[in-house]
Short mmCIF file of C-alpha atoms in Angstrom, two decimals:
data_model
loop_
_atom_site.label_atom_id
_atom_site.label_comp_id
_atom_site.label_asym_id
_atom_site.label_seq_id
_atom_site.Cartn_x
_atom_site.Cartn_y
_atom_site.Cartn_z
CA UNK A 1 -24.79 -35.37 -21.35
CA UNK A 2 -22.37 -37.95 -19.87
CA UNK A 3 -23.33 -39.41 -16.52
CA UNK A 4 -20.56 -40.57 -14.14
CA UNK A 5 -20.52 -44.37 -14.00
CA UNK A 6 -18.08 -44.43 -11.09
CA UNK A 7 -18.53 -42.08 -8.12
CA UNK A 8 -14.91 -42.53 -7.00
CA UNK A 9 -13.47 -40.92 -10.13
CA UNK A 10 -15.78 -38.12 -11.22
CA UNK A 11 -16.42 -37.71 -14.92
CA UNK A 12 -14.83 -34.80 -16.83
CA UNK A 13 -18.27 -33.18 -16.77
CA UNK A 14 -18.49 -33.32 -12.97
CA UNK A 15 -14.88 -32.19 -12.57
CA UNK A 16 -15.51 -29.23 -14.85
CA UNK A 17 -18.70 -28.36 -12.99
CA UNK A 18 -16.84 -28.48 -9.65
CA UNK A 19 -14.00 -26.36 -11.00
CA UNK A 20 -16.47 -23.75 -12.18
CA UNK A 21 -18.24 -23.72 -8.83
CA UNK A 22 -14.89 -23.33 -7.06
CA UNK A 23 -14.06 -20.36 -9.29
CA UNK A 24 -17.44 -18.77 -8.58
CA UNK A 25 -16.87 -19.10 -4.84
CA UNK A 26 -13.40 -17.54 -5.06
CA UNK A 27 -14.75 -14.74 -7.22
CA UNK A 28 -17.60 -14.00 -4.80
CA UNK A 29 -15.18 -14.17 -1.86
CA UNK A 30 -12.75 -11.70 -3.47
CA UNK A 31 -15.55 -9.26 -4.16
CA UNK A 32 -16.72 -9.50 -0.56
CA UNK A 33 -13.14 -9.06 0.75
CA UNK A 34 -12.75 -5.97 -1.41
CA UNK A 35 -16.05 -4.49 -0.24
CA UNK A 36 -15.88 -5.27 3.48
CA UNK A 37 -12.37 -6.46 4.20
CA UNK A 38 -11.36 -10.04 4.93
CA UNK A 39 -12.06 -9.96 8.66
CA UNK A 40 -15.55 -8.53 8.38
CA UNK A 41 -16.56 -11.06 5.72
CA UNK A 42 -18.25 -14.31 6.80
CA UNK A 43 -18.81 -17.54 4.85
CA UNK A 44 -22.52 -16.67 5.13
CA UNK A 45 -21.92 -13.39 3.22
CA UNK A 46 -20.18 -15.28 0.43
CA UNK A 47 -22.91 -17.94 0.31
CA UNK A 48 -25.67 -15.31 0.27
CA UNK A 49 -23.97 -13.59 -2.67
CA UNK A 50 -24.02 -16.93 -4.54
CA UNK A 51 -27.61 -17.65 -3.56
CA UNK A 52 -26.70 -20.88 -1.71
CA UNK A 53 -26.53 -21.99 1.94
CA UNK A 54 -23.15 -21.68 3.63
CA UNK A 55 -23.16 -25.47 4.18
CA UNK A 56 -22.90 -25.79 0.37
CA UNK A 57 -19.55 -23.98 0.56
CA UNK A 58 -18.09 -26.47 3.05
CA UNK A 59 -18.16 -29.03 0.27
CA UNK A 60 -15.45 -26.96 -1.44
CA UNK A 61 -13.67 -25.11 1.37
CA UNK A 62 -13.52 -26.10 5.03
CA UNK A 63 -13.23 -22.47 6.21
CA UNK A 64 -12.60 -18.87 5.24
CA UNK A 65 -8.84 -19.18 5.63
CA UNK A 66 -8.71 -21.93 3.00
CA UNK A 67 -10.50 -19.61 0.55
CA UNK A 68 -8.00 -16.83 1.25
CA UNK A 69 -5.16 -19.32 0.90
CA UNK A 70 -6.36 -20.53 -2.50
CA UNK A 71 -6.66 -16.91 -3.71
CA UNK A 72 -3.06 -16.35 -2.66
CA UNK A 73 -1.94 -19.63 -4.24
CA UNK A 74 -3.57 -18.81 -7.56
CA UNK A 75 -2.09 -15.34 -7.80
CA UNK A 76 1.35 -16.59 -6.78
CA UNK A 77 1.16 -19.41 -9.31
CA UNK A 78 0.43 -16.75 -11.93
CA UNK A 79 3.47 -14.76 -10.83
CA UNK A 80 5.61 -17.92 -11.11
CA UNK A 81 4.31 -18.48 -14.62
CA UNK A 82 5.00 -14.84 -15.52
CA UNK A 83 8.60 -15.07 -14.32
CA UNK A 84 9.07 -18.16 -16.49
CA UNK A 85 7.57 -16.42 -19.51
CA UNK A 86 9.54 -13.20 -18.95
CA UNK A 87 12.82 -15.12 -19.12
CA UNK A 88 12.15 -15.82 -22.79
CA UNK A 89 12.05 -12.11 -23.66
CA UNK A 90 14.87 -10.25 -25.34
CA UNK A 91 16.10 -7.60 -22.95
CA UNK A 92 15.73 -6.47 -19.33
CA UNK A 93 13.47 -3.53 -20.18
CA UNK A 94 11.10 -5.84 -22.05
CA UNK A 95 11.16 -8.39 -19.25
CA UNK A 96 10.47 -5.78 -16.59
CA UNK A 97 7.69 -4.15 -18.65
CA UNK A 98 6.07 -7.53 -19.16
CA UNK A 99 6.23 -8.38 -15.45
CA UNK A 100 4.75 -5.03 -14.38
CA UNK A 101 1.96 -5.12 -16.97
CA UNK A 102 1.02 -8.69 -16.17
CA UNK A 103 1.29 -8.26 -12.42
CA UNK A 104 -1.16 -5.35 -12.69
CA UNK A 105 -3.48 -7.70 -14.60
CA UNK A 106 -3.21 -10.30 -11.81
CA UNK A 107 -4.16 -7.59 -9.29
CA UNK A 108 -7.12 -6.29 -11.26
CA UNK A 109 -8.41 -9.50 -12.91
CA UNK A 110 -7.29 -12.62 -11.05
CA UNK A 111 -7.64 -10.87 -7.70
CA UNK A 112 -10.61 -8.72 -8.70
CA UNK A 113 -8.85 -5.66 -7.29
CA UNK A 114 -9.05 -7.26 -3.86
CA UNK A 115 -6.75 -6.00 -1.11
CA UNK A 116 -5.21 -9.44 -0.81
CA UNK A 117 -1.75 -8.02 -0.46
CA UNK A 118 -2.90 -6.69 2.90
CA UNK A 119 -4.21 -9.94 4.36
CA UNK A 120 -1.20 -12.22 4.78
CA UNK A 121 -1.37 -12.24 8.57
CA UNK A 122 -4.86 -13.75 8.39
CA UNK A 123 -3.33 -16.96 6.98
CA UNK A 124 -2.19 -19.87 9.15
CA UNK A 125 1.47 -19.78 10.14
CA UNK A 126 2.37 -22.46 7.58
CA UNK A 127 0.49 -20.79 4.72
CA UNK A 128 1.96 -17.43 5.68
CA UNK A 129 5.48 -18.84 5.35
CA UNK A 130 4.65 -20.31 1.96
CA UNK A 131 3.19 -17.03 0.64
CA UNK A 132 6.11 -15.02 1.99
CA UNK A 133 8.65 -17.34 0.31
CA UNK A 134 6.83 -17.10 -3.01
CA UNK A 135 6.78 -13.31 -2.72
CA UNK A 136 10.47 -13.24 -1.85
CA UNK A 137 11.17 -15.32 -4.95
CA UNK A 138 9.26 -12.85 -7.07
CA UNK A 139 10.97 -9.87 -5.44
CA UNK A 140 14.39 -11.40 -6.10
CA UNK A 141 13.47 -11.96 -9.75
CA UNK A 142 12.52 -8.29 -10.13
CA UNK A 143 15.75 -7.25 -8.47
CA UNK A 144 17.79 -9.54 -10.71
CA UNK A 145 16.05 -8.20 -13.80
CA UNK A 146 17.00 -4.65 -12.81
CA UNK A 147 20.57 -5.63 -11.95
CA UNK A 148 20.96 -7.46 -15.27
CA UNK A 149 19.72 -4.34 -17.05
CA UNK A 150 22.27 -2.23 -15.21
CA UNK A 151 25.10 -4.66 -16.06
CA UNK A 152 24.09 -4.54 -19.72
CA UNK A 153 24.02 -0.74 -19.68
CA UNK A 154 20.29 -0.79 -20.51
CA UNK A 155 19.40 0.66 -17.10
CA UNK A 156 21.24 3.33 -15.18
CA UNK A 157 22.94 2.23 -11.95
CA UNK A 158 20.34 2.22 -9.18
CA UNK A 159 19.80 0.64 -5.80
CA UNK A 160 17.74 -2.31 -7.07
CA UNK A 161 16.12 -2.82 -3.67
CA UNK A 162 14.76 0.74 -3.62
CA UNK A 163 13.61 0.43 -7.24
CA UNK A 164 11.77 -2.84 -6.53
CA UNK A 165 10.03 -1.29 -3.51
CA UNK A 166 8.80 1.55 -5.73
CA UNK A 167 7.47 -0.91 -8.31
CA UNK A 168 5.79 -3.24 -5.81
CA UNK A 169 4.38 -0.27 -3.92
CA UNK A 170 2.77 1.14 -7.04
CA UNK A 171 1.30 -2.27 -7.94
CA UNK A 172 0.17 -3.37 -4.48
CA UNK A 173 -1.45 0.00 -3.85
CA UNK A 174 -3.87 -0.76 -6.69
CA UNK A 175 -5.89 -2.77 -4.16
CA UNK A 176 -6.50 0.49 -2.30
CA UNK A 177 -8.09 2.49 -5.09
CA UNK A 178 -9.03 0.21 -8.00
CA UNK A 179 -12.73 -0.30 -8.73
CA UNK A 180 -13.59 -2.76 -11.54
CA UNK A 181 -16.53 -0.52 -12.45
CA UNK A 182 -14.35 2.65 -12.40
CA UNK A 183 -13.13 4.74 -15.32
CA UNK A 184 -9.57 3.36 -15.44
CA UNK A 185 -9.20 0.11 -17.34
CA UNK A 186 -6.80 -2.57 -16.20
CA UNK A 187 -4.82 -2.55 -19.45
CA UNK A 188 -4.41 1.23 -19.28
CA UNK A 189 -3.08 1.01 -15.72
CA UNK A 190 -0.69 -1.82 -16.66
CA UNK A 191 0.70 -0.02 -19.70
CA UNK A 192 0.95 3.30 -17.82
CA UNK A 193 2.78 1.72 -14.88
CA UNK A 194 5.15 -0.23 -17.15
CA UNK A 195 6.12 2.86 -19.16
CA UNK A 196 6.49 4.99 -16.04
CA UNK A 197 8.38 2.49 -13.88
CA UNK A 198 10.64 1.02 -16.57
CA UNK A 199 11.20 4.41 -18.22
CA UNK A 200 12.55 5.75 -14.94
CA UNK A 201 15.31 3.15 -14.94
CA UNK A 202 16.39 3.31 -18.58
CA UNK A 203 19.85 4.79 -19.16
CA UNK A 204 19.87 7.88 -21.35
CA UNK B 1 14.70 29.37 34.80
CA UNK B 2 11.50 31.46 34.50
CA UNK B 3 8.57 30.41 36.60
CA UNK B 4 5.01 31.07 35.36
CA UNK B 5 3.42 33.93 37.30
CA UNK B 6 -0.01 33.43 35.78
CA UNK B 7 -1.46 29.94 35.40
CA UNK B 8 -4.01 31.13 32.83
CA UNK B 9 -1.36 32.07 30.28
CA UNK B 10 1.53 29.65 30.63
CA UNK B 11 5.05 31.03 30.32
CA UNK B 12 7.09 30.28 27.19
CA UNK B 13 9.01 27.78 29.31
CA UNK B 14 5.85 25.86 30.24
CA UNK B 15 4.52 26.06 26.74
CA UNK B 16 7.79 24.69 25.37
CA UNK B 17 7.81 21.89 27.95
CA UNK B 18 4.24 20.95 27.03
CA UNK B 19 5.02 21.02 23.33
CA UNK B 20 7.96 18.68 23.89
CA UNK B 21 5.84 16.31 25.95
CA UNK B 22 3.19 16.30 23.24
CA UNK B 23 5.85 15.43 20.65
CA UNK B 24 7.16 12.61 22.82
CA UNK B 25 3.67 11.15 23.15
CA UNK B 26 3.07 11.31 19.40
CA UNK B 27 6.46 9.74 18.73
CA UNK B 28 5.81 6.89 21.18
CA UNK B 29 2.32 6.40 19.73
CA UNK B 30 3.64 6.18 16.16
CA UNK B 31 6.23 3.61 17.16
CA UNK B 32 3.56 1.54 18.88
CA UNK B 33 1.22 1.85 15.86
CA UNK B 34 4.02 0.69 13.58
CA UNK B 35 4.87 -2.27 15.82
CA UNK B 36 1.39 -3.50 16.71
CA UNK B 37 -1.03 -1.65 14.45
CA UNK B 38 -3.37 1.12 15.55
CA UNK B 39 -6.22 -1.10 16.70
CA UNK B 40 -4.10 -3.37 18.89
CA UNK B 41 -2.39 -0.39 20.58
CA UNK B 42 -3.82 0.94 23.85
CA UNK B 43 -3.15 4.24 25.63
CA UNK B 44 -1.60 2.06 28.36
CA UNK B 45 0.99 0.72 25.86
CA UNK B 46 1.93 4.25 24.89
CA UNK B 47 2.13 5.37 28.52
CA UNK B 48 4.24 2.35 29.48
CA UNK B 49 6.67 3.14 26.69
CA UNK B 50 7.03 6.66 28.10
CA UNK B 51 7.33 5.43 31.67
CA UNK B 52 4.22 7.30 32.86
CA UNK B 53 0.68 6.35 33.88
CA UNK B 54 -1.96 6.51 31.19
CA UNK B 55 -3.80 9.17 33.23
CA UNK B 56 -0.83 11.46 32.52
CA UNK B 57 -1.63 11.20 28.80
CA UNK B 58 -5.22 12.38 29.25
CA UNK B 59 -3.79 15.77 30.14
CA UNK B 60 -2.66 16.01 26.52
CA UNK B 61 -5.04 13.80 24.56
CA UNK B 62 -8.58 12.75 25.53
CA UNK B 63 -8.31 9.42 23.66
CA UNK B 64 -6.39 7.35 21.12
CA UNK B 65 -8.32 8.76 18.18
CA UNK B 66 -7.18 12.28 19.03
CA UNK B 67 -3.55 11.09 18.93
CA UNK B 68 -4.10 9.48 15.53
CA UNK B 69 -5.83 12.65 14.35
CA UNK B 70 -2.94 14.87 15.41
CA UNK B 71 -0.47 12.57 13.61
CA UNK B 72 -2.56 12.93 10.46
CA UNK B 73 -2.87 16.70 10.93
CA UNK B 74 0.86 17.16 11.32
CA UNK B 75 1.78 15.12 8.26
CA UNK B 76 -0.90 16.83 6.17
CA UNK B 77 0.27 20.26 7.36
CA UNK B 78 3.74 19.28 6.16
CA UNK B 79 2.36 18.28 2.77
CA UNK B 80 0.58 21.66 2.54
CA UNK B 81 3.86 23.41 3.33
CA UNK B 82 5.69 21.31 0.74
CA UNK B 83 3.18 22.19 -1.98
CA UNK B 84 3.68 25.88 -1.17
CA UNK B 85 7.47 25.52 -1.29
CA UNK B 86 7.40 23.46 -4.51
CA UNK B 87 5.55 26.23 -6.33
CA UNK B 88 8.67 28.40 -6.01
CA UNK B 89 10.79 25.93 -7.97
CA UNK B 90 11.78 26.39 -11.59
CA UNK B 91 10.26 23.55 -13.57
CA UNK B 92 7.78 20.70 -13.23
CA UNK B 93 10.47 18.01 -12.97
CA UNK B 94 12.12 19.88 -10.10
CA UNK B 95 8.79 20.46 -8.38
CA UNK B 96 7.78 16.81 -8.67
CA UNK B 97 11.21 15.59 -7.51
CA UNK B 98 11.03 17.87 -4.50
CA UNK B 99 7.52 16.70 -3.58
CA UNK B 100 8.44 13.00 -3.85
CA UNK B 101 11.68 13.37 -1.90
CA UNK B 102 10.06 15.39 0.86
CA UNK B 103 6.94 13.24 1.05
CA UNK B 104 9.21 10.22 1.59
CA UNK B 105 10.85 12.17 4.42
CA UNK B 106 7.44 12.86 5.99
CA UNK B 107 6.68 9.13 5.84
CA UNK B 108 9.98 8.04 7.34
CA UNK B 109 10.69 10.89 9.78
CA UNK B 110 7.54 12.79 10.75
CA UNK B 111 5.48 9.57 10.72
CA UNK B 112 8.29 7.32 11.94
CA UNK B 113 7.54 4.86 9.14
CA UNK B 114 4.14 4.29 10.72
CA UNK B 115 1.40 2.74 8.60
CA UNK B 116 -0.71 5.84 9.10
CA UNK B 117 -1.83 5.84 5.50
CA UNK B 118 -3.74 2.67 6.36
CA UNK B 119 -5.65 3.98 9.36
CA UNK B 120 -8.03 6.61 8.04
CA UNK B 121 -11.16 4.62 8.83
CA UNK B 122 -10.21 4.61 12.52
CA UNK B 123 -10.81 8.39 12.62
CA UNK B 124 -14.15 9.96 13.52
CA UNK B 125 -16.40 10.71 10.54
CA UNK B 126 -15.58 14.44 10.74
CA UNK B 127 -11.82 13.91 10.99
CA UNK B 128 -11.94 11.36 8.17
CA UNK B 129 -13.57 13.91 5.89
CA UNK B 130 -10.92 16.49 6.78
CA UNK B 131 -8.04 14.07 6.11
CA UNK B 132 -9.56 12.90 2.83
CA UNK B 133 -10.00 16.50 1.61
CA UNK B 134 -6.40 17.33 2.46
CA UNK B 135 -5.22 14.23 0.61
CA UNK B 136 -7.39 15.08 -2.40
CA UNK B 137 -5.82 18.55 -2.44
CA UNK B 138 -2.36 17.00 -2.45
CA UNK B 139 -3.30 14.47 -5.13
CA UNK B 140 -4.67 17.26 -7.34
CA UNK B 141 -1.43 19.22 -6.91
CA UNK B 142 0.63 16.22 -8.04
CA UNK B 143 -1.67 15.74 -11.01
CA UNK B 144 -1.44 19.42 -11.94
CA UNK B 145 2.36 19.32 -11.67
CA UNK B 146 2.47 16.40 -14.12
CA UNK B 147 -0.02 18.03 -16.49
CA UNK B 148 1.95 21.31 -16.44
CA UNK B 149 5.09 19.32 -17.29
CA UNK B 150 3.33 17.69 -20.20
CA UNK B 151 2.03 21.03 -21.49
CA UNK B 152 5.55 22.47 -21.33
CA UNK B 153 6.96 19.45 -23.19
CA UNK B 154 9.08 18.54 -20.16
CA UNK B 155 7.09 15.35 -19.57
CA UNK B 156 5.74 12.96 -22.16
CA UNK B 157 1.95 12.80 -22.49
CA UNK B 158 0.63 10.44 -19.80
CA UNK B 159 -2.60 9.74 -17.97
CA UNK B 160 -1.81 11.93 -14.97
CA UNK B 161 -4.23 10.00 -12.76
CA UNK B 162 -2.41 6.70 -13.42
CA UNK B 163 0.97 8.38 -12.90
CA UNK B 164 -0.11 9.87 -9.56
CA UNK B 165 -1.42 6.48 -8.38
CA UNK B 166 2.00 4.96 -9.17
CA UNK B 167 3.78 7.72 -7.22
CA UNK B 168 1.47 7.62 -4.20
CA UNK B 169 1.52 3.82 -4.20
CA UNK B 170 5.31 3.74 -4.09
CA UNK B 171 5.38 6.30 -1.26
CA UNK B 172 2.49 4.97 0.84
CA UNK B 173 3.81 1.42 0.59
CA UNK B 174 6.89 2.57 2.55
CA UNK B 175 4.80 2.10 5.69
CA UNK B 176 4.68 -1.62 4.87
CA UNK B 177 8.39 -2.32 4.72
CA UNK B 178 10.39 0.59 6.18
CA UNK B 179 12.24 -0.01 9.44
CA UNK B 180 14.05 3.04 10.95
CA UNK B 181 16.80 0.67 12.12
CA UNK B 182 17.08 -1.00 8.68
CA UNK B 183 19.83 -0.68 6.09
CA UNK B 184 18.03 1.75 3.77
CA UNK B 185 18.28 5.38 4.79
CA UNK B 186 15.39 7.76 4.35
CA UNK B 187 17.37 10.14 2.11
CA UNK B 188 18.46 7.27 -0.14
CA UNK B 189 14.86 6.10 -0.55
CA UNK B 190 13.67 9.66 -1.27
CA UNK B 191 16.37 10.32 -3.88
CA UNK B 192 15.90 6.87 -5.46
CA UNK B 193 12.12 7.27 -5.70
CA UNK B 194 12.38 10.82 -7.10
CA UNK B 195 14.84 9.81 -9.84
CA UNK B 196 12.84 6.70 -10.71
CA UNK B 197 9.37 8.23 -10.67
CA UNK B 198 10.22 11.58 -12.26
CA UNK B 199 12.65 10.00 -14.73
CA UNK B 200 9.85 7.77 -16.00
CA UNK B 201 7.79 10.81 -17.02
CA UNK B 202 10.49 12.95 -18.63
CA UNK B 203 10.17 13.38 -22.41
CA UNK B 204 13.11 12.02 -24.41
#
């Protein structure tokens, strides 16, 4: 096993180990947030779940807000990537289906079904602004996808704002009822939502 | 104007006056809950909004929880009434459209766009159970309506549980973004949601 020869630039092995540890902390934090809510969760709860002392967490995150912020950042980075990928698809219905299906996956997998969508106000003012802008960007992309579909005659004419609220409501609400150990599988929810929410816009 | 002759059984005039006052208190409470959240709202805030002392409210409601409970009761009574009315309609698509449209109206009008759907845990254990049962009843009715539609060939075969989660998510999420003074009117949201969410289930 390689040993770092220079402590200033950690070896790939150490970097990988740190990345894994970071992921474990985020995962444990999301589970705790889902179970008890963000406000009722302490760094001690998260550390206990990982079988370490809370001081061990400070090596990775200075406080609870920075954990919440990184969860938001990761899910928003995924949404950015999805928008990019969706643009390569053939038609508006396909693009919208892809975005809905994959956004459901972000909610259930990346976010562990955590009610993160409900915890923006717990972020610092600066982080809140950043998260809100990223969400606005995503919302505009959904709206544009629907409007493009209407222009092409693929979708019937609708108020795209109302349609996007219906879609985001359905997806964000997942945090309220989804249980990873429950009977509904993430892929089934994603496919069901995509068919339901795109189907309702398709022109006949 | 009639004057009550017997203080034990108030005259219709007094009863009507009391009913109106009760409505005003609930209305003011819902607006305050929407603005500041349930937990951050005090009886004093509600009283101030009405231009009375908080002791004047105790005549109607012993505490904040009892106000929240009555808001829940009223909206759930409306949902019960809607289910009854929907049963008289011709087909599943009509029934489901009616329920979605009217449920949106309950959210925007009866509940003043208040995030009441988010505040169940603030109720006493007993009241929580009652609200949850009423919601379960409503959820089952939506599921049955979709399953009936599928049996009749009106709707395509879907996982009715997933479809109901999409519908309730879209509707409950209204509390997160709706502003009575905003540009989207309640009727427009209701009609848009009904077309979108029923249209997505209809067999082609």
